[in-house]
GROMACS .gro file of N, CA and C in nm:
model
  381
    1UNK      N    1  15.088  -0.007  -9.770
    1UNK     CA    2  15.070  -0.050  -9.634
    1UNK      C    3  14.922  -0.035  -9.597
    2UNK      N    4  14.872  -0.144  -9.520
    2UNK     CA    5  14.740  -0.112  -9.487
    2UNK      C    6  14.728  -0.168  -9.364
    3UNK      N    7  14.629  -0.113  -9.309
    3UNK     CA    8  14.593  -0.072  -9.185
    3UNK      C    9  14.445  -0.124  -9.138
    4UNK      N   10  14.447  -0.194  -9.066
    4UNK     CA   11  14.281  -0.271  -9.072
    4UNK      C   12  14.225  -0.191  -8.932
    5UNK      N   13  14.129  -0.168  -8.919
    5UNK     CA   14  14.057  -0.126  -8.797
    5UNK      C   15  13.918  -0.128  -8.738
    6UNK      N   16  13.910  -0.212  -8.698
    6UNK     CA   17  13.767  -0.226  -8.661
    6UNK      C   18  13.685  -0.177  -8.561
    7UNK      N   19  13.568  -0.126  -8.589
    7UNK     CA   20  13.499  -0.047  -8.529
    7UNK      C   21  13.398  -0.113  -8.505
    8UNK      N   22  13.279  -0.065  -8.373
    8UNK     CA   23  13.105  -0.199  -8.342
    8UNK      C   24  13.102  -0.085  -8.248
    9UNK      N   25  13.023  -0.182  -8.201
    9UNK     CA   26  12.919  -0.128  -8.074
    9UNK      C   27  12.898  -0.199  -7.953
   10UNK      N   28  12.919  -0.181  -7.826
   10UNK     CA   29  12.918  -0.290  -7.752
   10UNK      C   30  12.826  -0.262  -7.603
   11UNK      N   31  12.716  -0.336  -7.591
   11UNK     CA   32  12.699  -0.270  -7.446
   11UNK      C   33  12.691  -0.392  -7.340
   12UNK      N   34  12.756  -0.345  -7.255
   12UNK     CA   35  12.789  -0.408  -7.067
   12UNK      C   36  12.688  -0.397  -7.017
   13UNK      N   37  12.641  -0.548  -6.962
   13UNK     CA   38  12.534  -0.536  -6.879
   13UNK      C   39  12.572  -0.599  -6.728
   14UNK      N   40  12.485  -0.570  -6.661
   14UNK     CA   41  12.552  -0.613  -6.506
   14UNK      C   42  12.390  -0.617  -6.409
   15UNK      N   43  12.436  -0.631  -6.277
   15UNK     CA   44  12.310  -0.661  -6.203
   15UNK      C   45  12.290  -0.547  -6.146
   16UNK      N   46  12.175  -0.520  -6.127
   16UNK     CA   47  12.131  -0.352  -6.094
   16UNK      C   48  12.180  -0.342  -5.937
   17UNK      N   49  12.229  -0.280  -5.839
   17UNK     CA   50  12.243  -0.274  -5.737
   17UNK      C   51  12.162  -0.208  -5.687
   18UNK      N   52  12.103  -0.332  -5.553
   18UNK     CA   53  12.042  -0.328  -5.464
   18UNK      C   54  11.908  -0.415  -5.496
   19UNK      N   55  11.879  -0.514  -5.621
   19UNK     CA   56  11.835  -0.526  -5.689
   19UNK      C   57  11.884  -0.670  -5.698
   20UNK      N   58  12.004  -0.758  -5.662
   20UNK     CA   59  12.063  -0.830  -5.696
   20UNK      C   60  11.972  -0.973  -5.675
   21UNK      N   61  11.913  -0.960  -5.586
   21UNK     CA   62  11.818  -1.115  -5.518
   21UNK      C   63  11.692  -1.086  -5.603
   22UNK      N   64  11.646  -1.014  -5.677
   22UNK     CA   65  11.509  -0.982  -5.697
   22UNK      C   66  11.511  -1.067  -5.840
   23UNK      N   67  11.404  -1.156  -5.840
   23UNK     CA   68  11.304  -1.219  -5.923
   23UNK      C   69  11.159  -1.196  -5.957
   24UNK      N   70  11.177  -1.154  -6.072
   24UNK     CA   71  11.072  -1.052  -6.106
   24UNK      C   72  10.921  -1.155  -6.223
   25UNK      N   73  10.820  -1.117  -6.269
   25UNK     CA   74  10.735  -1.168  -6.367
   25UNK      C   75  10.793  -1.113  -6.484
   26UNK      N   76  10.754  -1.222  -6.598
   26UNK     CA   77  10.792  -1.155  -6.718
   26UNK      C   78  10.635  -1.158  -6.802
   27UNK      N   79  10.620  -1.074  -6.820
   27UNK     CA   80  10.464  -1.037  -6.886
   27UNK      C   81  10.494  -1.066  -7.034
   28UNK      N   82  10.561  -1.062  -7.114
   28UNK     CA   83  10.580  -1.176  -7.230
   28UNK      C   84  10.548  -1.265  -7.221
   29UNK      N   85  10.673  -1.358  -7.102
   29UNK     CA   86  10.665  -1.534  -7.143
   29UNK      C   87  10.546  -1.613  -7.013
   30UNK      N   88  10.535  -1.488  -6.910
   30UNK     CA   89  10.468  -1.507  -6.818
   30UNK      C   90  10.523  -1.631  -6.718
   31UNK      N   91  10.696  -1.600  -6.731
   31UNK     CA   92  10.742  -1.674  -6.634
   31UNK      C   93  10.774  -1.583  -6.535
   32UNK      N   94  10.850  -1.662  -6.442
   32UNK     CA   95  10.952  -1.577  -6.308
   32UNK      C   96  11.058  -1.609  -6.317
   33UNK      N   97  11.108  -1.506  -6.470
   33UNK     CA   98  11.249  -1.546  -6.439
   33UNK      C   99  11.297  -1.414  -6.492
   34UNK      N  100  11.235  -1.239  -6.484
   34UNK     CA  101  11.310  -1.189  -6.529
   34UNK      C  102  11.428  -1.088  -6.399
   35UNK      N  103  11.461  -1.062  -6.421
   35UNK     CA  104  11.570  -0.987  -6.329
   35UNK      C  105  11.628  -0.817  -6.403
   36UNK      N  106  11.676  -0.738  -6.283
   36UNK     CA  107  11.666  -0.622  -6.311
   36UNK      C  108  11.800  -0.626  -6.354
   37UNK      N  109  11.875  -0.572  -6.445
   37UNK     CA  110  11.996  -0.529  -6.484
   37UNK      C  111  12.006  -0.358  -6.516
   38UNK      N  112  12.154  -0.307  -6.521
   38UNK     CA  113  12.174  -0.223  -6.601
   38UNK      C  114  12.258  -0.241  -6.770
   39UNK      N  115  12.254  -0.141  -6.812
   39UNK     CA  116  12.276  -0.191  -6.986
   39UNK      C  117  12.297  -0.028  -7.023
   40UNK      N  118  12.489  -0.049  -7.091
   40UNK     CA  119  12.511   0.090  -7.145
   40UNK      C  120  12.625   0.057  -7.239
   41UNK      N  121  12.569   0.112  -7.365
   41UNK     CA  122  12.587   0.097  -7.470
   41UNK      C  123  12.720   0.166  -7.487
   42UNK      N  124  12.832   0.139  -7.568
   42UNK     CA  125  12.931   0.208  -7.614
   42UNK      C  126  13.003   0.216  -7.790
   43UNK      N  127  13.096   0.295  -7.813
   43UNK     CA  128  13.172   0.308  -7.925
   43UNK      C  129  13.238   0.194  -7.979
   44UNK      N  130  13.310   0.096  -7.988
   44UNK     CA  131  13.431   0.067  -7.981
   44UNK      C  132  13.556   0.058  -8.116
   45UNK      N  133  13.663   0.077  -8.060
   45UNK     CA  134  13.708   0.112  -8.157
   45UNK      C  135  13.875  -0.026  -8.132
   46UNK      N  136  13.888  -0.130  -8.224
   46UNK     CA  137  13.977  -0.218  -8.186
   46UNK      C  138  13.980  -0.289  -8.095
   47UNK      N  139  13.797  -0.314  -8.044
   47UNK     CA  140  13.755  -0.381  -7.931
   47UNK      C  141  13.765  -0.268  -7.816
   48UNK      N  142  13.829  -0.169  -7.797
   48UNK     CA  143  13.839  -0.107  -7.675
   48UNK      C  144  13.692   0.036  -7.662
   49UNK      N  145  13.593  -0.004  -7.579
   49UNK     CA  146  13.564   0.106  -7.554
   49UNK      C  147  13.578   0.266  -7.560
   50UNK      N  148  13.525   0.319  -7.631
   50UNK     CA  149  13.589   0.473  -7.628
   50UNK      C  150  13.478   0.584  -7.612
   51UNK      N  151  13.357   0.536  -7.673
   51UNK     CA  152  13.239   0.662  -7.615
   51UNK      C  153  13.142   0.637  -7.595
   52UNK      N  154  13.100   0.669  -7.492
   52UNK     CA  155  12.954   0.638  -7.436
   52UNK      C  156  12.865   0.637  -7.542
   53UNK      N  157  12.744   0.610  -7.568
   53UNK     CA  158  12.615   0.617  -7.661
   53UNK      C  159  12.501   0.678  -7.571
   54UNK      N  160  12.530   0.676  -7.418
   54UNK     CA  161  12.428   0.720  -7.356
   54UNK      C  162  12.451   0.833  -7.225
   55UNK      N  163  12.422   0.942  -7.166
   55UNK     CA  164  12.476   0.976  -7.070
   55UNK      C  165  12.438   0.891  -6.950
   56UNK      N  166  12.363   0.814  -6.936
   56UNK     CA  167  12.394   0.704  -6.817
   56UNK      C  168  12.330   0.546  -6.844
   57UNK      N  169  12.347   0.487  -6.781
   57UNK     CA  170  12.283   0.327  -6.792
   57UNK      C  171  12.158   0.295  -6.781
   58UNK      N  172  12.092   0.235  -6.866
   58UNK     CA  173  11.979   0.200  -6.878
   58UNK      C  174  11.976   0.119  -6.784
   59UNK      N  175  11.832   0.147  -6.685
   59UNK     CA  176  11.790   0.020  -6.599
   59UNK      C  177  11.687  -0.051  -6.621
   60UNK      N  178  11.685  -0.166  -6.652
   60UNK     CA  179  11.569  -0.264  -6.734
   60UNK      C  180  11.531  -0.375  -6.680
   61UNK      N  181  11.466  -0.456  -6.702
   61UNK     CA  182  11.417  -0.568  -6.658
   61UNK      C  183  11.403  -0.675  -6.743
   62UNK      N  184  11.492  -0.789  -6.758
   62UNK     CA  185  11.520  -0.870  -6.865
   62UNK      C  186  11.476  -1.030  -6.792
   63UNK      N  187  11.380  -1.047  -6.906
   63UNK     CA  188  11.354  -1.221  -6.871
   63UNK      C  189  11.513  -1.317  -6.922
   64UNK      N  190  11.525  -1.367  -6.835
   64UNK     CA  191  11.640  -1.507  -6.877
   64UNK      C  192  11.567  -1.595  -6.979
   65UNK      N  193  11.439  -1.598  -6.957
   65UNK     CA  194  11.372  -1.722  -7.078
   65UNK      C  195  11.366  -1.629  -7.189
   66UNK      N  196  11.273  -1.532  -7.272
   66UNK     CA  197  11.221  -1.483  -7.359
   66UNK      C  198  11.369  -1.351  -7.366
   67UNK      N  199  11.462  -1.332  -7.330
   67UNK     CA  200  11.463  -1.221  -7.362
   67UNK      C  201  11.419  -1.100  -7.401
   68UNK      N  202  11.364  -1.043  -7.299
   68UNK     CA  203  11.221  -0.958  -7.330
   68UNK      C  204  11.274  -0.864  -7.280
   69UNK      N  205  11.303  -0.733  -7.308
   69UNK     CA  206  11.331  -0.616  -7.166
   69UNK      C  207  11.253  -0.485  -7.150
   70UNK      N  208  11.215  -0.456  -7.058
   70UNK     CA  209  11.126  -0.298  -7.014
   70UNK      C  210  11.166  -0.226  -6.914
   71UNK      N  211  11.161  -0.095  -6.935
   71UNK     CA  212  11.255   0.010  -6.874
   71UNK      C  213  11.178  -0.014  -6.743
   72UNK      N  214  11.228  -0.042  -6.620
   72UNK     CA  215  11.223  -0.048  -6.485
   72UNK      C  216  11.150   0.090  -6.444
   73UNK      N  217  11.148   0.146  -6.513
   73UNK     CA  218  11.030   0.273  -6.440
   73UNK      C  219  10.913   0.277  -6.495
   74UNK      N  220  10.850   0.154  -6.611
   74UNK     CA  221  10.746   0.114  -6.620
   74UNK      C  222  10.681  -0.018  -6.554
   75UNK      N  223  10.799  -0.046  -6.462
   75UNK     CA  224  10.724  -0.169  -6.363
   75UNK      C  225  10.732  -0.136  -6.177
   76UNK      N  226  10.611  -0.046  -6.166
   76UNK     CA  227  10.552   0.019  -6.042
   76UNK      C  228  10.588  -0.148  -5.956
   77UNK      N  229  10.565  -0.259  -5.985
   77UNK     CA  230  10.550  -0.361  -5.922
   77UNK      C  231  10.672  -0.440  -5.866
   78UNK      N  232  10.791  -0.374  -5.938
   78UNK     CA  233  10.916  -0.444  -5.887
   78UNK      C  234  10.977  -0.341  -5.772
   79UNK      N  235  11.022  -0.394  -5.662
   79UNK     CA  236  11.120  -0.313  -5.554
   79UNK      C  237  11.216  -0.463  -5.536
   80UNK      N  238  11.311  -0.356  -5.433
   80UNK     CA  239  11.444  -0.464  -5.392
   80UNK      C  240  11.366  -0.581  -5.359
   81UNK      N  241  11.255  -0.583  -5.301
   81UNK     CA  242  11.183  -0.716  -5.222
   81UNK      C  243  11.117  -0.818  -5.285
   82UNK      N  244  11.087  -0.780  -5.428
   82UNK     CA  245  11.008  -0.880  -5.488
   82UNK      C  246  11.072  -0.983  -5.491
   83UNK      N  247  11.004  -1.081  -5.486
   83UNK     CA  248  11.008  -1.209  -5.512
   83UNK      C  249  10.917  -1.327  -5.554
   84UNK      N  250  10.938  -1.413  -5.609
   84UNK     CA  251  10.816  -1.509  -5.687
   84UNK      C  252  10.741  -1.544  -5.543
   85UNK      N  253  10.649  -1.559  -5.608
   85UNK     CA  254  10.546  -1.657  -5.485
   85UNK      C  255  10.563  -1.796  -5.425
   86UNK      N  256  10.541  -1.799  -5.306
   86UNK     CA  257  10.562  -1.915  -5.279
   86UNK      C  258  10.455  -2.012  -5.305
   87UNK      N  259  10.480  -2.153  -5.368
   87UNK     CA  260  10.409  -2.266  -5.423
   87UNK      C  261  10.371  -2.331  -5.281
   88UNK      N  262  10.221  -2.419  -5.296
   88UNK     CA  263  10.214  -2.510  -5.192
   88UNK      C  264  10.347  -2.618  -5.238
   89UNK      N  265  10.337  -2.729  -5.096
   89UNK     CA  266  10.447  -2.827  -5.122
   89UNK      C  267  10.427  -2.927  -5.219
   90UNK      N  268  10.298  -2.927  -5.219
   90UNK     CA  269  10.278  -3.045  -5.377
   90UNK      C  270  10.287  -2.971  -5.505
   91UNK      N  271  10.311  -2.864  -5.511
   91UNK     CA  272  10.384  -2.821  -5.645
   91UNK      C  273  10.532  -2.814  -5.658
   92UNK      N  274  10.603  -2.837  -5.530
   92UNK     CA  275  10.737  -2.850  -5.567
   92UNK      C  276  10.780  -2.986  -5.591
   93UNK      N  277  10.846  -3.022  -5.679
   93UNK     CA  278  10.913  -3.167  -5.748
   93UNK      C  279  10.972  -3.227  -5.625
   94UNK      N  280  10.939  -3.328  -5.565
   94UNK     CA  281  10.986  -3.402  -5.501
   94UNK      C  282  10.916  -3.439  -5.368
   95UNK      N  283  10.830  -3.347  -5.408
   95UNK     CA  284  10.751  -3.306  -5.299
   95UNK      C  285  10.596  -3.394  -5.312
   96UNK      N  286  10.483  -3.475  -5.229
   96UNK     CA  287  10.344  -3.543  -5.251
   96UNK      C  288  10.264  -3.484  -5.195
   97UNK      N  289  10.128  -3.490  -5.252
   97UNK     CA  290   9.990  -3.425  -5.164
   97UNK      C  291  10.021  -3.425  -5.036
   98UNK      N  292   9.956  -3.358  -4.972
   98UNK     CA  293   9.901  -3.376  -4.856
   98UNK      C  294   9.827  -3.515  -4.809
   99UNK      N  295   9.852  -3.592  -4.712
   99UNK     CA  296   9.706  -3.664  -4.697
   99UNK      C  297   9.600  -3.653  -4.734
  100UNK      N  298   9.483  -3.734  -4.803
  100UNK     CA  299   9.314  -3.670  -4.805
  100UNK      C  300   9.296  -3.577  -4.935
  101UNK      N  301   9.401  -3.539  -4.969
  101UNK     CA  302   9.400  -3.412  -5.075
  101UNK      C  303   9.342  -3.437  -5.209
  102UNK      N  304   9.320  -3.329  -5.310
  102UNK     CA  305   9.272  -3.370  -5.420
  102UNK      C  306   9.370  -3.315  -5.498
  103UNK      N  307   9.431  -3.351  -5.603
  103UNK     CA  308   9.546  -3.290  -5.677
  103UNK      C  309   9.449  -3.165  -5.778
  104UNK      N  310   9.579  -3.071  -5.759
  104UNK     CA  311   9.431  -2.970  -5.842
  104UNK      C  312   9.475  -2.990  -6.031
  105UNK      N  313   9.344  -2.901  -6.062
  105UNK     CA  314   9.342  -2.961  -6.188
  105UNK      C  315   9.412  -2.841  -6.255
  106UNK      N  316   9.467  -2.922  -6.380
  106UNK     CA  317   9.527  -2.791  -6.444
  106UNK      C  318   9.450  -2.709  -6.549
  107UNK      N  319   9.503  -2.607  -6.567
  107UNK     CA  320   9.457  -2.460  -6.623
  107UNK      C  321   9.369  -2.528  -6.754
  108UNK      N  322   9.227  -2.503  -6.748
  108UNK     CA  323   9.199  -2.507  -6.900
  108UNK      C  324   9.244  -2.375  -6.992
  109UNK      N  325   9.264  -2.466  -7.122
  109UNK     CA  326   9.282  -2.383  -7.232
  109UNK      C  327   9.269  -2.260  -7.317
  110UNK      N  328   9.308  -2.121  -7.296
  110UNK     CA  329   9.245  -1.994  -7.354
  110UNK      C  330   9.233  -2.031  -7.484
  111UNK      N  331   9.116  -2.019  -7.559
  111UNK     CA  332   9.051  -2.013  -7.688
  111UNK      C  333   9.087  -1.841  -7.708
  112UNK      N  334   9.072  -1.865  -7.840
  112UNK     CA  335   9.091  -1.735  -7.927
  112UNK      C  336   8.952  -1.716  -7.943
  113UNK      N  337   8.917  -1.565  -8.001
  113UNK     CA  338   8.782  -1.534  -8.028
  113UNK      C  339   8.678  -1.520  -7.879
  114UNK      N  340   8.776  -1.406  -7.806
  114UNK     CA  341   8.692  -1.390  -7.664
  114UNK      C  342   8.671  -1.460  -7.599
  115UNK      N  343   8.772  -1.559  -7.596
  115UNK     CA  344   8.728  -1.691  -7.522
  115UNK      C  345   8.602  -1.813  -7.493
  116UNK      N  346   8.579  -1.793  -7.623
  116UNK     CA  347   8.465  -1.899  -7.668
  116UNK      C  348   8.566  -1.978  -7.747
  117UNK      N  349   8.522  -2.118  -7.727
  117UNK     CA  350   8.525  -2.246  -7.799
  117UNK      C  351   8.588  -2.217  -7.953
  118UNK      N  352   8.692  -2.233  -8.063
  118UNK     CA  353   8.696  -2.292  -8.193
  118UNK      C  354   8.551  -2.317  -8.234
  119UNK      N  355   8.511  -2.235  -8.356
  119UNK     CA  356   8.412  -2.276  -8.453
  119UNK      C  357   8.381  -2.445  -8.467
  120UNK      N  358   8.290  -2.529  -8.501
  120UNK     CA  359   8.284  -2.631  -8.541
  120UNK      C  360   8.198  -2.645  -8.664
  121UNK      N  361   8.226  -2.709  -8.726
  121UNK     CA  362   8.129  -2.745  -8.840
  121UNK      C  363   8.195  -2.665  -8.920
  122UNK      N  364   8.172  -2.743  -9.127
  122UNK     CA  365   8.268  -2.687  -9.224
  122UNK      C  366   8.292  -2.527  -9.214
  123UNK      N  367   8.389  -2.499  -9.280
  123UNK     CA  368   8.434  -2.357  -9.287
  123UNK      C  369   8.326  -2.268  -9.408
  124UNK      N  370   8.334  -2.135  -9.386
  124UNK     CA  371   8.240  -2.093  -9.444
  124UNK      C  372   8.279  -2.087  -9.619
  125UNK      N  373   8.211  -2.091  -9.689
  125UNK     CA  374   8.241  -2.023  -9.828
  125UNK      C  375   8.197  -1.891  -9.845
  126UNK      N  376   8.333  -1.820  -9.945
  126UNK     CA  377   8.298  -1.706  -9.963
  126UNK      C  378   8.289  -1.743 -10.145
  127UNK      N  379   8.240  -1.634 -10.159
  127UNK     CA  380   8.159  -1.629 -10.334
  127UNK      C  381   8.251  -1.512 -10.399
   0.00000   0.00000   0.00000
């Protein structure tokens, strides 16, 4: 007779309370899309939960784009209130200049190498 039993690991995540409206920066992907959750890890044994892994829930801050997460007591910058910035109206889709306006220009390019320009001219030889 045999007996199969499967054993993992599973952790529940949920929305941090008090915390629930807050849209946070994600310093990875450098969007606004991460949000505060909690996250607590468990045993399981036949799918069912049986022992904690932690004595309480991790509170973190997880991008929806990058999946990125950092323990919420290394971001001095998030409270219940944060929220993304508000865009002028010609950056929202659907939305046209102003009268008279000049559309602004977009971000030039960060170069590598301290932010100077790509080398030009052949590559060097080494001997």
């Amino acid at each position: 007779m045999a007996i199969c039993i499967t054993f993992g690991l599973e952790e529940f995540t949920s929305q941090l309370q008090g915390y629930e409206n807050v849209v946070a920066y994600c310093y990875n992907c450098h969007n606004w899309n991460a949000h505060c959750v909690t996250r607590w890890p468990w045993f399981t044994v036949c799918f069912i939960p049986v022992i904690p892994l932690s004595f309480h829930k991790y509170r973190e801050v997880t991008c929806y784009t990058c999946r990125a997460t950092q323990d919420l007591r290394d971001r001095p910058d998030i409270t219940p209130a944060t929220r993304p910035p508000q865009f002028p109206p010609y950056m929202i889709p659907g939305h046209g200049l102003p009268p008279g306006s000049v559309p602004p220009q977009p971000p030039q390019p960060a170069y590598a190498y301290g932010g100077l320009p790509p080398p030009t001219g052949p590559p060097p030889k080494y001997t």
